[in-house]
Short mmCIF file of C-alpha atoms in Angstrom, two decimals:
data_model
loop_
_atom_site.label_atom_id
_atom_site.label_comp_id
_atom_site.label_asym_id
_atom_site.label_seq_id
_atom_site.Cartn_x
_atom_site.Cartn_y
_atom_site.Cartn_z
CA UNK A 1 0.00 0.00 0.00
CA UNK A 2 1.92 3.11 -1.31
CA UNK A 3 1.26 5.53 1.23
CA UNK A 4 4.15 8.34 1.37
CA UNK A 5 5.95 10.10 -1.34
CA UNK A 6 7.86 8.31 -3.37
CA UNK A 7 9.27 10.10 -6.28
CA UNK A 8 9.64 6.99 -8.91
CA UNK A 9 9.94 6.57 -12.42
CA UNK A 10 7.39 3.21 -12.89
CA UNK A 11 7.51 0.06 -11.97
CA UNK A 12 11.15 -0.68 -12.92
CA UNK A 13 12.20 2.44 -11.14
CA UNK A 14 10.54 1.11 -8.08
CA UNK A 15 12.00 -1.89 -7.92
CA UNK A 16 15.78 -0.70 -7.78
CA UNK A 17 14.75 1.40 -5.32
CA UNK A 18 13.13 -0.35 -2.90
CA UNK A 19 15.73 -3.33 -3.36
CA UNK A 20 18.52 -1.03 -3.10
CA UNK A 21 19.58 0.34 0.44
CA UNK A 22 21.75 3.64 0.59
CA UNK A 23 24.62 2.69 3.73
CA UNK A 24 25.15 4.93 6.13
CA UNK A 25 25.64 4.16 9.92
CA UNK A 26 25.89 0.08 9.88
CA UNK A 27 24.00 -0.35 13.56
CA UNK A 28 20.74 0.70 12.28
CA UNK A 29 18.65 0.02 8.77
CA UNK A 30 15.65 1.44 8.29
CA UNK A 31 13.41 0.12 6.00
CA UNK A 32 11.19 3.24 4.85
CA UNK A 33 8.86 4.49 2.14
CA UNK A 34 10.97 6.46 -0.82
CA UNK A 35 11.23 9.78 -0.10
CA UNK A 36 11.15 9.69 3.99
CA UNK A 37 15.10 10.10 4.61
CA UNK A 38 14.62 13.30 5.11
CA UNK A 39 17.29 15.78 6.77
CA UNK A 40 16.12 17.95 9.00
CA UNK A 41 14.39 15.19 10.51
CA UNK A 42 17.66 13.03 10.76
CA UNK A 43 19.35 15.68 11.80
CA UNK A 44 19.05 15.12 15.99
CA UNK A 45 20.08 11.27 15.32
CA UNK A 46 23.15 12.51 12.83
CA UNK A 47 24.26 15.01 15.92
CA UNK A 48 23.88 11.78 18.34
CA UNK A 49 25.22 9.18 16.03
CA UNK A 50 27.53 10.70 13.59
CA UNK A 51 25.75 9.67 10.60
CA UNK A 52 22.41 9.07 9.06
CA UNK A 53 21.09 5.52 9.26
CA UNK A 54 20.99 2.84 6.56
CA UNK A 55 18.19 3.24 4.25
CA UNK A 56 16.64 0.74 2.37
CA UNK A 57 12.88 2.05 0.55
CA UNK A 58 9.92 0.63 -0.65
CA UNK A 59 7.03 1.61 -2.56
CA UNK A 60 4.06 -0.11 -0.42
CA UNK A 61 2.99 -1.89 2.76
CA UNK A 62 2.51 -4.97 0.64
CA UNK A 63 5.80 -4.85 -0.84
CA UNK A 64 7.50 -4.22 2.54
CA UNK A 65 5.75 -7.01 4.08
CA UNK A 66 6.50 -9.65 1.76
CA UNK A 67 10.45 -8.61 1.72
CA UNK A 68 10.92 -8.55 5.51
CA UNK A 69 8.48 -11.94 6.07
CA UNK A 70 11.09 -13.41 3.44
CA UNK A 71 14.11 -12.55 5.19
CA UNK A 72 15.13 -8.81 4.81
CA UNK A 73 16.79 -7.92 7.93
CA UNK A 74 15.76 -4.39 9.12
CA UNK A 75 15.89 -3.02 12.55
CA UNK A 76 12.80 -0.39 12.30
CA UNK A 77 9.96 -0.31 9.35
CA UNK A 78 7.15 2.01 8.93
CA UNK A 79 3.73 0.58 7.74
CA UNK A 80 0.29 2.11 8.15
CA UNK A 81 -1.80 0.18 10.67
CA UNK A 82 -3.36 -1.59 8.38
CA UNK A 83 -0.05 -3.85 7.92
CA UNK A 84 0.05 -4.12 11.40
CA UNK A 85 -2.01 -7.51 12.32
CA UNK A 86 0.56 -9.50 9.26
CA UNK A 87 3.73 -8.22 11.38
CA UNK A 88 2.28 -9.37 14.54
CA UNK A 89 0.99 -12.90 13.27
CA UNK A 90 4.09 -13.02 11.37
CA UNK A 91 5.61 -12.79 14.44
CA UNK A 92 8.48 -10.48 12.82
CA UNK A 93 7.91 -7.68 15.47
CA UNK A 94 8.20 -6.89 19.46
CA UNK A 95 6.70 -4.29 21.66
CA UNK A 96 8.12 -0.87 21.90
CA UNK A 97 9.80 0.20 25.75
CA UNK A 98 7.35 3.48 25.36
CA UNK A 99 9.80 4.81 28.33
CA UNK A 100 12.09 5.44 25.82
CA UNK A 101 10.25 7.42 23.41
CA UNK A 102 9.96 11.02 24.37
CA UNK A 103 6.97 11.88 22.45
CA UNK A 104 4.80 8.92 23.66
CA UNK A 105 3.20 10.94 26.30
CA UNK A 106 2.04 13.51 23.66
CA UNK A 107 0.47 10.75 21.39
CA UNK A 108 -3.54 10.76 21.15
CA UNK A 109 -4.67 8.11 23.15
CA UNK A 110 -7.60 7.41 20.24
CA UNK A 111 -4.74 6.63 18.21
CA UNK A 112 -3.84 3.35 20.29
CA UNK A 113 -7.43 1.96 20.58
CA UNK A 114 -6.82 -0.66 18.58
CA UNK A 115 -6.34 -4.40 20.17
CA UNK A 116 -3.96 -4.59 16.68
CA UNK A 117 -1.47 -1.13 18.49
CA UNK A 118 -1.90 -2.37 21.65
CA UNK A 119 -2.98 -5.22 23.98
CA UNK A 120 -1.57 -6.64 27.35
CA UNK A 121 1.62 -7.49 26.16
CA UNK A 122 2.55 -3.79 24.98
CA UNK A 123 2.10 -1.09 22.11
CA UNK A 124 2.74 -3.04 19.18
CA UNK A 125 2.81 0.14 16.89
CA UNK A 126 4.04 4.21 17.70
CA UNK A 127 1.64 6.06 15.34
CA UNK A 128 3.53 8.70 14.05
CA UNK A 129 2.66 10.82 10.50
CA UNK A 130 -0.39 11.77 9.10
CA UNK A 131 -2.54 13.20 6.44
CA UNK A 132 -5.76 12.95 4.56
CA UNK A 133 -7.08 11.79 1.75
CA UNK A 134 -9.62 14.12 0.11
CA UNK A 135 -10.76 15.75 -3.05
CA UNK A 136 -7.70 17.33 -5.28
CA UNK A 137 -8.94 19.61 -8.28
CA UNK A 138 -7.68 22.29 -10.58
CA UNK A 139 -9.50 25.38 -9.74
CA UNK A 140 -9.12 26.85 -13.04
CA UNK A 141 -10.90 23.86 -14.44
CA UNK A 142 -13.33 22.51 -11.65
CA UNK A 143 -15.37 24.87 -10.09
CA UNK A 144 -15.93 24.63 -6.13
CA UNK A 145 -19.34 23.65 -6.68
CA UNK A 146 -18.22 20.56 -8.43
CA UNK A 147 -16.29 18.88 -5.86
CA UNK A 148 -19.31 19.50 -3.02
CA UNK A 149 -19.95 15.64 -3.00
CA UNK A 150 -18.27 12.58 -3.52
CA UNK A 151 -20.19 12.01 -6.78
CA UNK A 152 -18.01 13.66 -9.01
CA UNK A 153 -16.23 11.10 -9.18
CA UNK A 154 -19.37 9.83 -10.55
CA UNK A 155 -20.02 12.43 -13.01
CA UNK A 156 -19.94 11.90 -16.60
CA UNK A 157 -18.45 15.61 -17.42
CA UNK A 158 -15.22 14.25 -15.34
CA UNK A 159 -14.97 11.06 -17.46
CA UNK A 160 -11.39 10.12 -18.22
CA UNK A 161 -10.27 12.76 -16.07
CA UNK A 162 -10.69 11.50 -12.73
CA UNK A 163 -7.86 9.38 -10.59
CA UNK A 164 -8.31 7.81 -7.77
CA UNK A 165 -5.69 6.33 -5.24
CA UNK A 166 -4.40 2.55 -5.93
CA UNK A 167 -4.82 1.48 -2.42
CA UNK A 168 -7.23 -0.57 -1.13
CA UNK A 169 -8.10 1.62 1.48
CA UNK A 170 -7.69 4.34 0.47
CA UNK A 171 -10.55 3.60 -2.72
CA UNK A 172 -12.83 1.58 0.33
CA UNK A 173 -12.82 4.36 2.13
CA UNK A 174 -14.26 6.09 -0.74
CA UNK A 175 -16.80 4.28 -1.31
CA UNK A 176 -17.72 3.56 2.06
CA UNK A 177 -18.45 7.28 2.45
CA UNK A 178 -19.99 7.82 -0.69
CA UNK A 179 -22.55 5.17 0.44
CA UNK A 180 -22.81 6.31 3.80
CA UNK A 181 -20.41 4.16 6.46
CA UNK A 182 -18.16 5.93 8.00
CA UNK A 183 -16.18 3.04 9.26
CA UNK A 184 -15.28 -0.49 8.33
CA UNK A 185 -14.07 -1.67 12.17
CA UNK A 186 -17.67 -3.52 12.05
CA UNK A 187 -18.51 -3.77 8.17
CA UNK A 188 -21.40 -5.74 7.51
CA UNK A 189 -21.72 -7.61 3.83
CA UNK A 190 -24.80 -5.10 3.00
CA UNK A 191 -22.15 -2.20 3.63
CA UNK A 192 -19.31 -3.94 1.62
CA UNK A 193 -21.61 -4.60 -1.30
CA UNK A 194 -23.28 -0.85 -1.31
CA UNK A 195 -19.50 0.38 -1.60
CA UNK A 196 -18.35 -1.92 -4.17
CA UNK A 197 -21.76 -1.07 -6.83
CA UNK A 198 -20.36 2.44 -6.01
CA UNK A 199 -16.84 1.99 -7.07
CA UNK A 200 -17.78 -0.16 -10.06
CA UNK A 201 -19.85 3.02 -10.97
CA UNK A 202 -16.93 5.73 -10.89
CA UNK A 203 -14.30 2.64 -12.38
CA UNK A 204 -15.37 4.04 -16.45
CA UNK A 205 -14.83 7.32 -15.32
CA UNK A 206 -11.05 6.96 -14.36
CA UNK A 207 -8.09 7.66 -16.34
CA UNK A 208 -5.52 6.47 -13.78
CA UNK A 209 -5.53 4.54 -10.43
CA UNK A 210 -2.32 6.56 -9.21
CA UNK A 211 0.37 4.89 -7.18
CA UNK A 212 3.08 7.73 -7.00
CA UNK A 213 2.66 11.40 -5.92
CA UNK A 214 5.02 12.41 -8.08
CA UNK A 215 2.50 10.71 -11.18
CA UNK A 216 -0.36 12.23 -9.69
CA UNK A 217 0.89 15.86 -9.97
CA UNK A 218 2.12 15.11 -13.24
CA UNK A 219 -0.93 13.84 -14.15
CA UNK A 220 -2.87 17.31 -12.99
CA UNK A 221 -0.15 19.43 -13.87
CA UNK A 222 -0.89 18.38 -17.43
CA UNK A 223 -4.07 18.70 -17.78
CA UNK A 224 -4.72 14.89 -18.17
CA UNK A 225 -6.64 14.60 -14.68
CA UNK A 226 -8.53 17.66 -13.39
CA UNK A 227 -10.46 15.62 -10.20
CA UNK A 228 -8.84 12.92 -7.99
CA UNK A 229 -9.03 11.42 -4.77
CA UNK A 230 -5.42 12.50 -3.28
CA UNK A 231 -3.19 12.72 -0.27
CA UNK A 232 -1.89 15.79 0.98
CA UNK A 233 1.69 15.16 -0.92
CA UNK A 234 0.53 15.44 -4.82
CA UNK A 235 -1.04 18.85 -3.61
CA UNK A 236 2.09 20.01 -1.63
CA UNK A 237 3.98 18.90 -4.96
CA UNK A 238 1.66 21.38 -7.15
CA UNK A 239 1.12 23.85 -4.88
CA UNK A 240 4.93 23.98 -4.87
CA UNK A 241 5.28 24.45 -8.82
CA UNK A 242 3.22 27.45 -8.47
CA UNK A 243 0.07 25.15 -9.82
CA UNK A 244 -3.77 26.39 -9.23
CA UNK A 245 -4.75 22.86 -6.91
CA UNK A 246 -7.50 22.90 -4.59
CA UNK A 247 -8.16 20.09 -1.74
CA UNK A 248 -11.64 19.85 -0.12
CA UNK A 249 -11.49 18.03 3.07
CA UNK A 250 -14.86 18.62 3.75
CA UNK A 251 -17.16 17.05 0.73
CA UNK A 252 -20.72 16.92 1.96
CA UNK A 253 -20.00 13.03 2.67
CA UNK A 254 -16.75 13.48 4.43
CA UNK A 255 -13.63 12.65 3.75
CA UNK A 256 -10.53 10.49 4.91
CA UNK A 257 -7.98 10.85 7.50
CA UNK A 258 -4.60 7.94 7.70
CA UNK A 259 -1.83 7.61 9.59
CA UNK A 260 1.34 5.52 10.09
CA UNK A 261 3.86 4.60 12.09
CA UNK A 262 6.58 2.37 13.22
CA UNK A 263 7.33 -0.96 13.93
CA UNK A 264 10.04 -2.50 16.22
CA UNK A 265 11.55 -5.42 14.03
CA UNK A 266 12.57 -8.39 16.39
CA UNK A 267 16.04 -9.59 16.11
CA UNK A 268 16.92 -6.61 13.86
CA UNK A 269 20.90 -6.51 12.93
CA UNK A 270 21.44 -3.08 14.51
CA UNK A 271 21.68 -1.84 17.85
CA UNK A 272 18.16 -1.11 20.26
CA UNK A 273 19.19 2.03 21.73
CA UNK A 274 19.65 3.71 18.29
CA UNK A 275 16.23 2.69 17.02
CA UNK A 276 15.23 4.51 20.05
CA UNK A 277 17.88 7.27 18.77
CA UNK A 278 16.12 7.37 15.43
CA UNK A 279 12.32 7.67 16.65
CA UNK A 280 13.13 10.19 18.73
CA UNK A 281 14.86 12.62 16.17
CA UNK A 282 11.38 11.98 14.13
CA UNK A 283 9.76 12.90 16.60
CA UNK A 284 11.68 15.80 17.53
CA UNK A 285 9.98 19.45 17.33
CA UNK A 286 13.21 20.84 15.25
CA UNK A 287 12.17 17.69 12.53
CA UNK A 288 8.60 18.26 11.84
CA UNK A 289 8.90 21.42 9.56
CA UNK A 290 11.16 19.62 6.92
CA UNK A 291 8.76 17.12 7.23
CA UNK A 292 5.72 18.99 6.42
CA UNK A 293 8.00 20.42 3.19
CA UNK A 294 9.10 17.46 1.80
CA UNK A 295 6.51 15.39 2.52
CA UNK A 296 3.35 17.31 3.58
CA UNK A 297 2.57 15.43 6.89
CA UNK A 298 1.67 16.41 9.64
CA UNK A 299 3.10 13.85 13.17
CA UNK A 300 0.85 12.82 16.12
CA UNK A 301 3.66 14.56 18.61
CA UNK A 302 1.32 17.30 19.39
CA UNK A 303 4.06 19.25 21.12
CA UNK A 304 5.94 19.62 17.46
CA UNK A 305 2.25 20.42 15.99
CA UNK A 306 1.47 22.90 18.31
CA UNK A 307 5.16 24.71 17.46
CA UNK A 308 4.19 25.31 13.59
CA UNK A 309 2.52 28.49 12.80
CA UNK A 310 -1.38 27.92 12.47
CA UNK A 311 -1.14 29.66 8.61
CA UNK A 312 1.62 27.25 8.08
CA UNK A 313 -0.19 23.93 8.46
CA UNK A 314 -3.62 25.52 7.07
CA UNK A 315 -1.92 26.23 4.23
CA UNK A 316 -0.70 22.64 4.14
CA UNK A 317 -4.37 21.32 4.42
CA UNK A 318 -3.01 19.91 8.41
CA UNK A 319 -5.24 22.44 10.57
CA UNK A 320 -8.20 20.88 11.52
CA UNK A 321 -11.39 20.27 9.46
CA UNK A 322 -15.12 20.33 10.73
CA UNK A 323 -16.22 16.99 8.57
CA UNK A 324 -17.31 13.54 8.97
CA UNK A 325 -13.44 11.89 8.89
CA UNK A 326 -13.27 8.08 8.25
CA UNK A 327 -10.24 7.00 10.41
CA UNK A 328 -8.49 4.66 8.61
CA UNK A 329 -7.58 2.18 11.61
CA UNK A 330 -6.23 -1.25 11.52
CA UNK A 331 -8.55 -3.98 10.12
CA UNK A 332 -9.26 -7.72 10.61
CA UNK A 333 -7.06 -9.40 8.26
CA UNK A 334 -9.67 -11.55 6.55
CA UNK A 335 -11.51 -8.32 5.81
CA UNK A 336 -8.34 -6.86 4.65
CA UNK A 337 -7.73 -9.69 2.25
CA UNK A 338 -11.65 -9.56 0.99
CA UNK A 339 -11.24 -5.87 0.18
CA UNK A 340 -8.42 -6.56 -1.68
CA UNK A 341 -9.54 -9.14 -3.60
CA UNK A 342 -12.78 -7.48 -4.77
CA UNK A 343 -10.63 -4.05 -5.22
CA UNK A 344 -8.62 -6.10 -7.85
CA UNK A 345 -11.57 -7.32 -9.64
CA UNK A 346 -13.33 -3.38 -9.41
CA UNK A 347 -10.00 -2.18 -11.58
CA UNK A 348 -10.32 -5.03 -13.77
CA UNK A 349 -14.14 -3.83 -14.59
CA UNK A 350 -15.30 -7.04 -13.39
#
């Protein structure tokens, strides 16, 4: 599940990348989206340490998944909770020491709800960045009006112009609050089906299922797509390249709010204490304004939130928004696989 930016060239490009780790300090590998070894935010571990971690990328939570469960050795990875029930029956991860995290105090509670983050044995999962996923248009080409309701995607003046996210999730969500559910943690088949007609209804209309910020912006940048359902980092892309992009959060229906996070690998080849080194330099109030420009995230440390200038992070679609939000929050895994399943067949036009 792509989830961050990850500025690739297709499928080929993606490949080298997320097989190819960049070596830095050898007693910790992180094993990150492309695009998240970011400076500023390394910069606390790098005055700790030395030097930046080891790097290896990926382009999705699938992808990662099925390289570490075959024997990648990493010490620290960063899925969206979503992944997090295949790590834990995997048995590939441990419980964080929250003791050692300095911004665990200033984490939402809500955010560890979850059974899946956190049970009796521990917090499984540090929630971390986050974002939305919402309505991106071209305001010289899509009036406001326009983008009032989920149904555009519906509408026949948008066909071949609308993309929508290639994540299973990300599309569910979609449809889920297109057809009125604003959560899947108890889905019933009635639900599932009403979302699915939905997305089988909008499937003629779109020109790309995007899997790359980078293609997305290119993709609206030229003209090609005027309407898609979008994170926050295609629209921090355009709206730095001086492009006219809009993002309503707040569609009549509502819209959709992620996050992710990390993972403590078990048996990882590094050294604990600088995983610890490298979560909290993430974490750390200096990091989160390089973050928000490279990436466009906001982080659940609301101490380093609460630091950046209100204009800044409304101008970065982070401040809040008065809307029905579907929290994307871990799953069962047999509903995971269903949705996946019947996503594949929705793309396929079956």
């Amino acid at each position: 599940m792509t989830r961050c930016l990850s500025y690739l060239a297709g499928a080929a490009s993606a490949i080298a990348i997320a097989t190819a780790a960049q070596a830095a300090d050898p007693e910790l590998t992180v094993f990150d989206w492309a695009g998240w070894e970011i400076d500023g935010a390394l910069a606390p571990y790098v005055a700790k340490n030395g030097q930046k971690p080891t790097y290896a990328f990926y382009a999705d939570d699938d992808e990662a998944f099925q390289k570490v469960s075959s024997g990648f050795k990493a010490d620290v990875v960063h899925p969206c909770p979503g992944a997090v029930p295949n790590y834990r029956e995997a048995g590939l991860i441990e419980p964080w020491d929250t003791s050692k995290i300095e911004a665990f105090a200033n984490i939402d509670p809500e955010l560890l709800e979850s059974h899946h983050i956190k049970d009796d044995e521990g917090v499984w999962f540090i929630p971390y960045d986050f974002a939305y996923t919402a309505i991106a248009y071209n305001k010289d080409k899509v009036s406001e009006d326009k983008v009032a309701s989920l149904n555009v995607f519906l509408n026949p003046d948008f066909k071949g112009k609308i993309a929508i996210s290639d994540n299973s999730d990300d599309a569910w969500a979609l449809g889920f609050l297109a057809t009125g559910t604003d959560s899947w943690d108890e889905v019933t088949d009635e639900q599932i089906e009403k979302a699915a007609a939905w997305l089988r209804e909008a499937a003629p209309n779109v020109r790309s299922w995007w899997s790359d910020p980078s293609e997305l912006a290119q993709l609206m940048a030229s003209g090609e797509v005027e309407v898609a359902w979008s994170w926050n980092d295609p629209v921090a892309i355009l709206q730095a390249d001086g492009f006219p992009v809009g993002f309503n959060r707040a569609p009549a229906e509502g819209s959709t709010t992620f996050f992710c996070g990390f993972v403590n690998m078990k048996n990882g080849p590094g050294k604990e204490d600088k995983v610890y080194d490298w979560v909290n330099s993430m974490f750390a109030v200096e990091s989160l304004p390089s973050i928000i420009e490279a990436i466009g995230y906001a982080n659940t440390n609301k101490a380093a939130t609460d630091a950046i200038d209100p204009e800044r992070l409304k101008s970065a679609f982070l401040d809040p928004v008065e809307t029905t939000l579907f929290r994307q929050t871990p799953m069962d895994p047999d509903l995971r696989a269903r949705l996946l399943e019947e996503f594949e067949l929705i793309k396929m036009g079956l």
